Coordinates of C-alpha atoms and ligand atoms in Angstrom, one line a residue:
M329 CA 161.0 -2.7 17.2
K330 CA 158.0 -1.6 15.1
P331 CA 155.1 0.1 16.8
L332 CA 152.3 -2.2 18.0
S333 CA 148.8 -2.0 16.7
V334 CA 146.3 -3.9 18.8
V335 CA 143.0 -4.7 17.1
I336 CA 140.1 -6.2 19.2
L337 CA 137.2 -7.7 17.3
A338 CA 134.0 -6.9 19.2
A339 CA 131.4 -6.4 16.5
G340 CA 129.8 -9.9 16.4
K341 CA 126.1 -10.3 17.1
G342 CA 126.7 -12.7 20.0
T343 CA 123.5 -14.5 18.9
R344 CA 124.2 -17.4 21.2
M345 CA 124.2 -15.1 24.3
K346 CA 120.5 -14.4 23.8
S347 CA 120.9 -10.9 25.2
A348 CA 120.1 -7.3 24.5
L349 CA 123.5 -6.4 25.9
P350 CA 126.4 -6.6 23.4
K351 CA 128.5 -9.7 24.1
P352 CA 131.7 -7.7 25.1
L353 CA 129.8 -6.1 27.9
H354 CA 128.9 -9.4 29.6
K355 CA 131.0 -9.5 32.7
I356 CA 133.7 -11.8 34.2
G357 CA 134.7 -10.9 37.7
G358 CA 132.4 -7.8 37.7
Q359 CA 134.2 -6.3 34.6
P360 CA 133.0 -6.4 31.0
M361 CA 134.9 -9.0 28.9
L362 CA 136.2 -6.2 26.7
S363 CA 137.8 -4.6 29.7
H364 CA 139.9 -7.7 30.5
V365 CA 141.1 -7.8 26.9
L366 CA 142.0 -4.1 27.0
S367 CA 143.9 -4.5 30.3
A368 CA 146.1 -7.3 28.8
A369 CA 146.7 -5.2 25.7
R370 CA 147.6 -2.1 27.6
E371 CA 150.4 -4.0 29.4
L372 CA 152.2 -4.1 26.1
N373 CA 152.1 -0.3 25.6
P374 CA 150.5 -0.4 22.1
A375 CA 150.9 2.6 19.8
Q376 CA 147.2 2.1 19.0
L377 CA 144.3 0.2 20.5
I378 CA 141.6 -0.3 17.9
V379 CA 138.2 -1.8 18.8
I380 CA 135.9 -3.0 16.0
Y381 CA 132.3 -2.5 17.1
G382 CA 129.0 -3.1 15.4
H383 CA 126.1 -4.9 16.9
E384 CA 124.5 -2.6 19.6
G385 CA 127.8 -0.7 19.1
E386 CA 126.5 2.6 20.6
K387 CA 125.9 0.8 23.9
L388 CA 129.4 -0.6 23.8
K389 CA 131.1 2.8 23.0
A390 CA 129.1 4.5 25.7
A391 CA 130.5 2.1 28.3
Y392 CA 134.0 3.2 27.4
K393 CA 133.5 6.9 26.7
N394 CA 136.1 7.9 29.3
E395 CA 138.9 5.7 27.8
D396 CA 140.4 7.9 25.2
D397 CA 143.2 5.6 24.1
I398 CA 140.7 3.6 22.1
T399 CA 140.2 4.1 18.4
W400 CA 136.7 2.9 17.5
V401 CA 136.0 1.4 14.0
E402 CA 132.5 0.5 13.0
Q403 CA 131.9 -2.7 11.0
K404 CA 128.9 -1.8 8.9
T405 CA 128.2 -5.2 7.4
F406 CA 128.3 -8.4 9.5
L407 CA 130.0 -10.8 7.2
G408 CA 132.4 -12.5 9.6
T409 CA 135.8 -12.0 11.3
G410 CA 137.6 -11.3 8.0
D411 CA 135.0 -8.7 7.1
A412 CA 135.5 -7.0 10.5
M413 CA 139.2 -6.8 9.9
K414 CA 138.7 -5.1 6.5
Y415 CA 137.1 -2.1 8.3
A416 CA 140.0 -1.8 10.7
M417 CA 142.7 -1.9 8.0
P418 CA 142.6 1.8 7.1
A419 CA 143.1 2.8 10.7
I420 CA 146.1 0.5 11.3
L421 CA 149.5 2.1 11.3
S422 CA 151.0 1.3 7.9
D423 CA 154.3 -0.1 9.2
S424 CA 153.5 -1.9 12.5
N425 CA 153.1 -5.2 14.1
V426 CA 149.4 -6.1 14.5
L427 CA 148.0 -8.1 17.3
V428 CA 144.5 -9.4 16.7
L429 CA 142.4 -10.1 19.8
Y430 CA 138.8 -11.2 20.4
A431 CA 136.5 -9.5 22.9
D432 CA 135.0 -12.9 23.6
T433 CA 138.4 -14.4 24.8
P434 CA 138.8 -12.3 28.0
L435 CA 141.3 -14.3 30.0
I436 CA 144.2 -13.7 27.6
D437 CA 147.4 -12.5 29.5
A438 CA 150.1 -10.1 28.4
K439 CA 152.9 -12.8 28.8
T440 CA 151.2 -15.0 26.1
L441 CA 150.8 -12.0 23.8
Q442 CA 154.4 -11.0 24.3
A443 CA 155.6 -14.5 23.3
M444 CA 153.5 -14.2 20.1
L445 CA 155.0 -10.8 19.1
E446 CA 158.5 -12.2 19.5
K447 CA 157.9 -14.6 16.6
V448 CA 156.6 -12.0 14.1
D449 CA 158.5 -10.3 11.2
E450 CA 157.9 -9.7 7.5
K451 CA 158.4 -13.4 6.7
N452 CA 156.6 -14.9 9.7
L453 CA 153.3 -14.6 11.4
C454 CA 152.4 -16.2 14.7
W455 CA 149.1 -17.9 15.5
L456 CA 148.1 -18.8 19.0
T457 CA 146.8 -22.4 19.2
V458 CA 145.6 -24.5 22.0
E459 CA 145.2 -28.1 22.8
A460 CA 141.5 -28.6 23.6
D461 CA 140.0 -31.6 25.3
Q462 CA 136.7 -30.7 23.7
P463 CA 137.5 -29.1 20.3
F464 CA 133.9 -28.9 19.2
G465 CA 133.0 -25.5 17.7
Y466 CA 136.5 -24.3 17.2
G467 CA 138.5 -23.9 14.1
R468 CA 141.0 -26.9 13.8
I469 CA 144.7 -26.4 13.1
I470 CA 145.9 -28.3 10.1
R471 CA 149.6 -29.1 10.0
N472 CA 151.6 -30.8 7.2
D473 CA 153.8 -33.8 7.5
A474 CA 156.7 -31.6 8.6
G475 CA 154.5 -30.4 11.5
N476 CA 154.1 -26.9 10.1
M477 CA 150.7 -25.1 10.4
V478 CA 149.2 -24.7 7.0
A479 CA 145.5 -23.9 7.5
I480 CA 142.5 -23.5 9.8
V481 CA 139.3 -25.3 9.1
E482 CA 136.1 -24.2 10.8
E483 CA 133.9 -26.8 12.6
K484 CA 131.2 -26.4 9.9
D485 CA 133.6 -26.9 7.1
A486 CA 135.6 -29.8 8.6
N487 CA 135.4 -33.4 7.5
V488 CA 135.3 -36.3 10.0
E489 CA 139.1 -36.6 10.1
Q490 CA 139.6 -32.9 10.7
K491 CA 137.0 -32.8 13.4
A492 CA 139.1 -35.3 15.3
I493 CA 142.0 -32.8 15.5
T494 CA 142.3 -31.4 19.1
E495 CA 144.7 -28.5 18.3
V496 CA 142.3 -25.6 17.8
N497 CA 142.4 -21.9 16.9
S498 CA 142.3 -19.5 19.8
G499 CA 141.5 -16.8 17.2
L500 CA 144.4 -14.6 18.3
F501 CA 147.4 -13.9 16.1
A502 CA 150.2 -11.5 15.4
I503 CA 151.1 -10.3 12.0
S504 CA 153.0 -7.6 10.1
S505 CA 150.7 -4.8 8.9
H506 CA 152.1 -5.3 5.4
V507 CA 151.2 -9.0 5.4
L508 CA 147.7 -8.3 6.7
A509 CA 147.2 -5.6 3.9
A510 CA 148.4 -8.1 1.3
T511 CA 146.1 -11.0 2.4
L512 CA 142.9 -9.4 3.7
P513 CA 141.5 -8.3 0.3
R514 CA 141.9 -11.9 -1.0
I515 CA 139.7 -13.6 1.6
S516 CA 136.6 -15.0 0.0
D517 CA 133.3 -16.2 1.5
D518 CA 133.4 -19.5 -0.2
N519 CA 132.5 -21.7 2.8
Q520 CA 129.5 -23.3 4.6
Q521 CA 128.6 -20.1 6.5
K522 CA 129.1 -17.7 3.5
E523 CA 131.3 -15.6 5.8
F524 CA 134.7 -14.0 5.3
Y525 CA 136.9 -16.0 7.7
L526 CA 139.9 -14.1 9.0
T527 CA 141.5 -17.5 9.5
D528 CA 142.0 -17.7 5.8
V529 CA 144.9 -15.3 6.3
V530 CA 146.9 -18.5 7.1
K531 CA 146.6 -20.1 3.6
L532 CA 147.0 -16.8 1.8
A533 CA 150.2 -15.9 3.7
L534 CA 151.5 -19.4 2.8
E535 CA 150.7 -18.7 -0.9
D536 CA 152.9 -15.6 -0.6
G537 CA 155.8 -17.6 0.7
L538 CA 155.5 -16.7 4.4
S539 CA 155.9 -19.1 7.3
I540 CA 153.3 -19.7 10.0
Q541 CA 154.8 -19.9 13.5
T542 CA 152.6 -21.0 16.4
A543 CA 152.6 -20.2 20.1
A544 CA 150.8 -22.5 22.5
G545 CA 148.2 -21.2 24.9
D546 CA 146.3 -22.8 27.8
F547 CA 142.8 -23.9 26.6
T548 CA 141.2 -23.2 30.0
L549 CA 142.2 -19.6 29.7
L550 CA 141.6 -19.1 25.9
R551 CA 138.2 -20.6 25.5
G552 CA 135.9 -18.2 23.7
V553 CA 132.6 -17.2 25.3
N554 CA 129.7 -17.8 22.9
D555 CA 126.9 -18.5 25.4
R556 CA 126.1 -18.1 29.1
V557 CA 127.3 -21.6 30.0
Q558 CA 130.8 -20.7 28.7
L559 CA 130.6 -17.3 30.4
S560 CA 130.0 -19.1 33.8
E561 CA 132.8 -21.6 33.1
L562 CA 135.3 -18.7 32.5
E563 CA 133.9 -16.9 35.5
A564 CA 134.8 -20.0 37.6
I565 CA 138.3 -20.1 36.2
Y566 CA 138.8 -16.4 36.8
Q567 CA 137.5 -16.6 40.4
N568 CA 139.9 -19.4 41.1
Q569 CA 142.8 -17.3 39.7
Q570 CA 141.9 -14.4 42.0
R571 CA 141.5 -16.5 45.1
R572 CA 144.8 -18.2 44.5
K573 CA 146.5 -14.9 44.1
L574 CA 145.1 -13.6 47.4
M575 CA 145.9 -16.8 49.3
L576 CA 149.4 -16.9 48.0
S577 CA 149.8 -13.3 49.2
G578 CA 148.8 -14.1 52.8
V579 CA 145.0 -14.3 52.9
T580 CA 143.4 -17.3 54.6
M581 CA 140.2 -18.5 53.0
I582 CA 138.3 -21.2 54.8
A583 CA 136.1 -22.1 51.8
P584 CA 137.8 -20.3 48.9
E585 CA 135.3 -21.7 46.4
T586 CA 132.6 -19.5 48.0
V587 CA 134.5 -16.2 48.0
Y588 CA 133.8 -13.9 45.0
I589 CA 136.0 -11.1 43.7
H590 CA 134.2 -8.7 41.4
G591 CA 136.9 -6.1 41.1
E592 CA 140.3 -5.4 42.5
V593 CA 141.5 -6.3 45.9
K594 CA 144.5 -4.2 47.1
L595 CA 146.3 -6.1 49.8
K596 CA 148.0 -3.7 52.3
G597 CA 148.9 -6.3 54.8
Q598 CA 148.9 -10.0 55.5
D599 CA 147.2 -12.5 57.9
I600 CA 143.8 -11.5 56.5
V601 CA 141.0 -14.0 57.1
I602 CA 138.1 -14.2 54.7
E603 CA 135.3 -16.5 55.9
P604 CA 132.9 -18.3 53.6
N605 CA 130.4 -16.7 51.3
V606 CA 132.0 -13.3 51.2
T607 CA 131.9 -11.0 48.1
L608 CA 134.4 -8.3 47.5
A609 CA 133.4 -5.9 44.7
G610 CA 134.9 -2.7 43.2
V611 CA 138.2 -1.7 44.7
V612 CA 138.6 -3.1 48.2
S613 CA 141.8 -2.4 50.2
L614 CA 142.6 -4.7 53.2
G615 CA 145.2 -4.0 55.9
N616 CA 147.0 -6.4 58.3
N617 CA 144.8 -8.9 60.3
V618 CA 141.5 -7.8 58.7
H619 CA 138.9 -10.4 59.5
I620 CA 135.8 -10.6 57.2
G621 CA 133.0 -12.7 58.6
F622 CA 130.7 -15.1 56.9
G623 CA 128.2 -13.8 54.3
S624 CA 129.5 -10.2 54.1
Y625 CA 129.3 -8.0 51.0
I626 CA 131.9 -5.3 50.7
T627 CA 132.2 -2.9 47.8
D628 CA 134.7 0.0 47.2
A629 CA 136.0 0.1 50.8
K630 CA 139.2 0.6 52.6
L631 CA 139.6 -1.6 55.7
C632 CA 142.7 -0.6 57.7
D633 CA 144.7 -2.9 60.1
D634 CA 142.8 -5.1 62.6
V635 CA 139.4 -4.3 61.3
V636 CA 136.8 -7.0 62.1
V637 CA 133.7 -7.4 60.1
H638 CA 131.3 -9.7 61.9
P639 CA 129.1 -12.0 59.8
Y640 CA 126.4 -10.8 57.4
S641 CA 127.5 -7.2 57.1
M642 CA 127.4 -4.9 54.1
I643 CA 129.9 -2.1 53.4
E644 CA 129.6 0.3 50.5
S645 CA 132.1 3.1 49.6
S646 CA 133.4 3.5 53.2
L647 CA 136.5 3.8 55.2
L648 CA 137.2 1.8 58.4
H649 CA 140.2 2.9 60.4
H650 CA 142.4 0.8 62.6
N651 CA 140.7 -1.7 64.9
V652 CA 137.2 -0.9 63.9
A653 CA 134.6 -3.6 64.5
I654 CA 131.2 -3.8 62.8
G655 CA 128.3 -6.2 62.8
P656 CA 127.0 -8.9 62.8
Y657 CA 124.3 -7.5 60.5
A658 CA 125.7 -4.0 60.1
R659 CA 125.1 -1.9 57.0
L660 CA 127.5 0.9 56.2
R661 CA 126.3 2.9 53.2
T662 CA 128.2 5.4 51.1
N663 CA 130.7 7.6 52.8
S664 CA 130.7 6.1 56.3
I665 CA 134.0 7.0 57.9
L666 CA 134.6 5.0 61.1
K667 CA 137.6 6.3 63.0
A668 CA 140.0 4.1 65.0
N669 CA 138.6 1.7 67.7
S670 CA 135.0 2.7 66.9
K671 CA 132.2 0.1 66.8
V672 CA 129.0 -0.4 64.9
G673 CA 126.9 -3.2 66.0
N674 CA 123.9 -5.3 64.8
F675 CA 121.1 -3.8 62.8
V676 CA 122.8 -0.4 62.6
E677 CA 122.6 1.5 59.3
T678 CA 124.9 4.4 58.6
K679 CA 125.2 6.8 55.6
N680 CA 127.4 9.8 55.1
I681 CA 128.8 9.9 58.7
T682 CA 132.0 10.2 60.6
L683 CA 132.0 8.2 63.8
G684 CA 134.8 9.5 66.0
E685 CA 137.6 7.5 67.7
G686 CA 136.4 4.9 70.2
S687 CA 132.7 5.9 69.7
K688 CA 130.0 3.2 69.7
A689 CA 126.7 2.6 68.1
N690 CA 126.1 -1.0 69.1
H691 CA 122.4 -1.8 68.4
L692 CA 119.4 -1.0 66.2
T693 CA 120.3 2.5 65.0
Y694 CA 120.2 4.8 62.0
L695 CA 122.9 7.4 61.6
G696 CA 122.7 9.5 58.5
D697 CA 124.4 12.8 57.6
A698 CA 126.1 13.0 61.1
E699 CA 129.4 14.1 62.5
I700 CA 130.1 12.2 65.7
G701 CA 133.0 13.0 67.9
V702 CA 135.4 11.0 70.1
G703 CA 134.2 8.7 72.9
V704 CA 130.5 9.0 72.1
N705 CA 128.0 6.4 73.1
I706 CA 124.9 6.1 70.9
G707 CA 122.2 4.1 72.7
A708 CA 120.1 1.4 71.1
G709 CA 117.4 2.5 68.8
T710 CA 118.8 6.0 68.2
I711 CA 117.6 7.6 65.0
T712 CA 119.1 10.7 63.3
C713 CA 116.0 12.2 61.6
N714 CA 118.0 13.7 58.7
Y715 CA 115.3 14.0 56.1
D716 CA 112.3 16.3 56.2
G717 CA 110.7 14.9 53.1
A718 CA 112.5 17.4 50.9
N719 CA 116.0 18.1 52.1
K720 CA 118.7 16.4 54.1
H721 CA 120.0 18.0 57.3
K722 CA 123.0 17.4 59.5
T723 CA 123.4 16.2 63.1
I724 CA 126.5 17.1 65.0
I725 CA 127.4 15.2 68.1
E726 CA 130.5 16.4 69.9
D727 CA 133.0 14.5 72.0
D728 CA 132.0 12.5 75.1
V729 CA 128.2 12.8 74.4
F730 CA 125.9 10.0 75.7
I731 CA 122.7 9.5 73.7
G732 CA 120.2 7.4 75.7
S733 CA 118.3 4.6 74.0
N734 CA 115.4 5.2 71.7
S735 CA 116.2 8.8 71.1
S736 CA 115.3 10.8 67.9
L737 CA 117.7 13.6 66.9
V738 CA 115.7 15.9 64.6
A739 CA 118.3 17.5 62.2
P740 CA 119.6 20.1 61.9
V741 CA 120.7 19.7 65.5
E742 CA 123.8 19.8 67.6
V743 CA 124.6 18.1 70.9
K744 CA 127.5 19.8 72.4
K745 CA 130.5 18.3 74.2
G746 CA 129.8 16.0 77.2
A747 CA 126.0 16.5 77.0
T748 CA 123.6 13.6 78.0
V749 CA 120.4 12.8 76.2
G750 CA 117.9 10.9 78.4
A751 CA 116.5 7.7 76.9
G752 CA 113.3 8.1 74.8
S753 CA 113.9 11.8 74.1
T754 CA 113.1 13.7 70.9
I755 CA 115.8 16.3 70.4
S756 CA 114.7 19.1 68.1
S757 CA 117.0 22.0 69.2
S758 CA 120.7 22.2 70.1
I759 CA 121.8 20.9 73.5
S760 CA 124.5 22.8 75.4
E761 CA 127.8 21.5 76.7
G762 CA 127.6 19.3 79.8
S763 CA 123.8 19.4 80.2
L764 CA 121.2 16.7 80.4
A765 CA 118.4 16.9 77.9
I766 CA 115.3 14.9 78.4
T767 CA 111.9 15.1 76.8
R768 CA 110.3 12.1 78.4
A769 CA 106.8 12.7 79.9
T770 CA 106.6 12.4 83.7
L771 CA 105.7 8.8 84.8
R772 CA 102.2 8.4 86.3
Q773 CA 101.1 5.4 88.3
I774 CA 97.5 4.4 89.0
Q775 CA 97.4 2.0 91.9
N776 CA 95.3 -1.3 91.7
W777 CA 94.5 -0.8 88.0
K778 CA 91.8 -3.1 86.8
R779 CA 92.1 -4.3 83.2
P780 CA 88.9 -4.4 81.1
A781 CA 87.2 -7.9 81.3
K782 CA 85.7 -9.7 78.4
K783 CA 81.9 -9.3 78.0
Ligands
UD1_1173 C1 136.2 -17.9 15.8 C2 137.2 -18.5 14.8 C3 137.5 -19.9 15.2 C4 138.1 -19.9 16.6 C5 137.2 -19.2 17.6 C6 137.9 -19.1 18.9 C7 136.8 -17.5 12.6 C8 136.2 -17.7 11.2 N1 136.6 -18.5 13.4 O1 135.0 -18.6 15.8 O2 138.4 -20.5 14.3 O3 138.3 -21.3 17.0 O4 136.8 -17.9 17.1 O5 137.0 -18.5 19.9 O6 137.4 -16.5 12.8 N2 133.3 -10.6 15.2 C9 133.2 -9.4 14.6 N3 132.5 -9.2 13.4 C10 131.9 -10.3 12.8 C11 132.0 -11.6 13.4 C12 132.7 -11.7 14.6 O7 133.7 -8.4 15.1 O8 131.3 -10.1 11.7 C13 134.0 -10.7 16.5 C14 133.1 -11.2 17.6 O9 132.6 -10.1 18.3 C15 134.1 -12.0 18.5 C16 135.1 -12.5 17.5 O10 135.0 -11.7 16.4 O11 134.7 -11.2 19.5 C17 134.8 -14.0 17.2 O12 133.6 -14.1 16.6 P1 132.7 -15.4 16.9 O13 131.4 -15.3 16.1 O14 132.6 -15.7 18.3 O15 133.6 -16.6 16.2 P2 133.6 -18.1 16.5 O16 132.5 -18.8 15.9 O17 133.8 -18.3 18.0
MG1174 MG1 133.6 -16.9 19.6

């Protein structure tokens, strides 16, 4: 087998997107379109991965600065897909099979690409075509009487008869580097748009005595994204794919059409329930029997077995161990580590904390920069005062501590093992093991108090 060169066209202006963002960076499922194409390509282990960039290209390159398997080629003129390919030609391995992909066709899959490559050699190239219920805007596939593909005619160049053809060009094809090198320089811009059409490779290859093979793709997956309506249509298809995959792997979704996946869900178990209106973003890992309640938003988190997220909770970059329960209305911010059997209740915000095994913060609390031991009870309205206006400080609460309601813990501060803090206290120095700390003023009562009367 010859080495594989993948070339992704991503230099177009994307005029119809009406956006300052390069089209390949517009997202499907929380990932730029180009990233989806790159993932499919990488599954084939290509010897090279070339991306042709141009319009707002620096922004595009910057988004991929850590992906060093990409060879970037700049298209300096914007004269169409054929022009773009001419810039890539010098970078392409001289004796390879070339797979041409579009950054605006993000739902392509490796299996379809593999099928195309199997039909390519020095005498044959393979074009991916699709049967479209609405062919408007696409290049139409022209076949001769014997049924062989002989040309592609763009919408703007097509006559009435050709416009009626429903087999259209996906844009994707596989070709030998030698055939590409022989045909590219002969593409002309003699057409309605005065552009160099890469699709002209078809008729030029035929002139050279080659045959055009075709592979059939699924139109719903291979629609190009040219405007934001099409972007939303592909998003809907992508979301359905993700939901199906999860449901078929043991996840119950009560209203799947309202669940959004903006990243990668790693299933570490089954019998997971996702209630309506949930969004999972980034990398989210879910264990056995995890239950995610209505309206929750979870990003980059690991939820171990038996975790329950009650409705309307938010979790960001956090770790929830076995049998943790949070919410309703809990907000776990970055680096909240909740150990087994711990609980975080309604209107509790946490950030950068460890909550020990079996510990509870059930109501109306802020816990930030805190290390909380085993079996601790944090009363309603407790606040860790972690920020002095300039720096953050740490609160350490050891095992079996009881913090009474409406207490402020002014960090840096430690409450030692088994200590009790009386309700309504402001704790500004460390509390020793087993003691009771209370800063509440003594209660006074004035008998028969007369309230002021209106004059
Ligand atoms: C193209 C095809 C059309 C096909 C359709 C499928 C041509 C002439 N037409 O039309 O037959 O049905 O895709 O979606 O090829 N690009 C560059 N440099 C350029 C122009 C475009 O890199 O100068 C890139 C774009 O970034 C995009 C891809 O090429 O990723 C396709 O360009 P686009 O302008 O969207 O072509 P279509 O009009 O959709
Ligand atoms: Mg397009």
